[in-house]
C-alpha positions as semicolon CSV with decimal commas, in nm:
position;residue;x (nm);y (nm);z (nm)
1;P;-6,676;2,523;-1,836
2;L;-6,972;2,634;-2,039
3;L;-7,175;2,724;-1,742
4;Q;-6,915;3,003;-1,637
5;R;-6,995;3,182;-1,968
6;F;-7,359;3,234;-1,848
7;A;-7,289;3,327;-1,497
8;G;-7,167;3,665;-1,589
9;G;-7,498;3,829;-1,521
10;F;-7,606;3,988;-1,840
11;G;-7,968;4,001;-1,739
12;V;-8,188;3,737;-1,889
13;V;-8,010;3,416;-1,980
14;T;-8,162;3,168;-2,222
15;L;-8,013;2,818;-2,231
16;S;-8,057;2,603;-2,536
17;E;-8,096;2,234;-2,546
18;D;-7,754;2,213;-2,727
19;T;-7,586;2,407;-2,456
20;L;-7,726;2,177;-2,180
21;R;-7,625;1,873;-2,370
22;R;-7,264;2,009;-2,412
23;Y;-7,253;2,091;-2,046
24;A;-7,365;1,739;-1,944
25;A;-7,098;1,591;-2,171
26;D;-6,827;1,791;-2,018
27;R;-6,628;1,586;-1,762
28;R;-6,578;1,889;-1,544
29;A;-6,962;1,954;-1,521
30;S;-7,118;1,926;-1,172
31;A;-7,478;1,855;-1,065
32;D;-7,410;2,136;-0,811
33;H;-7,506;2,379;-1,081
34;F;-7,843;2,229;-1,153
35;P;-8,053;2,444;-0,912
36;W;-7,910;2,752;-1,081
37;L;-7,986;2,620;-1,422
38;A;-8,342;2,536;-1,310
39;R;-8,388;2,899;-1,187
40;V;-8,251;3,025;-1,518
41;S;-8,431;2,797;-1,749
42;P;-8,742;2,629;-1,578
43;A;-8,880;2,480;-1,906
44;L;-8,545;2,335;-2,003
45;R;-8,331;2,204;-1,729
46;L;-8,098;1,923;-1,599
47;S;-8,158;1,695;-1,309
48;S;-7,966;1,428;-1,119
49;E;-8,083;1,124;-0,938
50;V;-7,947;0,792;-0,812
51;E;-8,082;0,467;-0,952
52;G;-8,023;0,107;-0,875
53;A;-7,893;-0,071;-0,567
54;G;-7,557;-0,203;-0,448
55;E;-7,293;-0,243;-0,713
56;N;-7,544;-0,120;-0,967
57;R;-7,600;0,223;-0,818
58;R;-7,565;0,497;-1,085
59;E;-7,602;0,871;-1,090
60;V;-7,831;0,956;-1,390
61;W;-7,850;1,302;-1,549
62;R;-8,160;1,395;-1,738
63;L;-8,257;1,676;-1,968
64;W;-8,615;1,797;-1,900
65;R;-8,837;1,966;-2,146
66;G;-9,147;2,045;-1,955
67;E;-9,263;1,714;-1,811
68;K;-9,061;1,489;-2,039
69;G;-8,702;1,383;-1,935
70;A;-8,439;1,230;-2,151
71;K;-8,129;1,048;-2,014
72;L;-7,814;1,220;-2,103
73;R;-7,543;1,068;-1,876
74;S;-7,512;0,786;-1,636
75;R;-7,212;0,736;-1,400
76;S;-7,138;0,426;-1,196
77;L;-7,104;0,516;-0,828
78;Q;-6,873;0,212;-0,777
79;S;-6,636;0,240;-1,077
80;G;-6,681;0,608;-1,182
81;Q;-6,737;0,488;-1,544
82;D;-6,943;0,729;-1,752
83;R;-7,205;0,641;-2,023
84;H;-7,348;0,914;-2,243
85;Y;-7,680;0,911;-2,435
86;E;-7,800;1,121;-2,718
């Protein structure tokens, strides 16, 4: 995935909003990488949280620019169906 391109250790790594959006759109992407992404780019980062209850529980990924978060991806924990946002 895209993330592996940046994990090579070339010193300072700068992630763009476009790169994070492409990563979130990649079906192989994992929220397991978010702590690393936050360390590399604290001002522009991804987060994951679970919203809803019962059959409506969804994992939601957000792109954060400072204090403002934008929903990028939402996945039903029951059906596994993904919904992507721009």
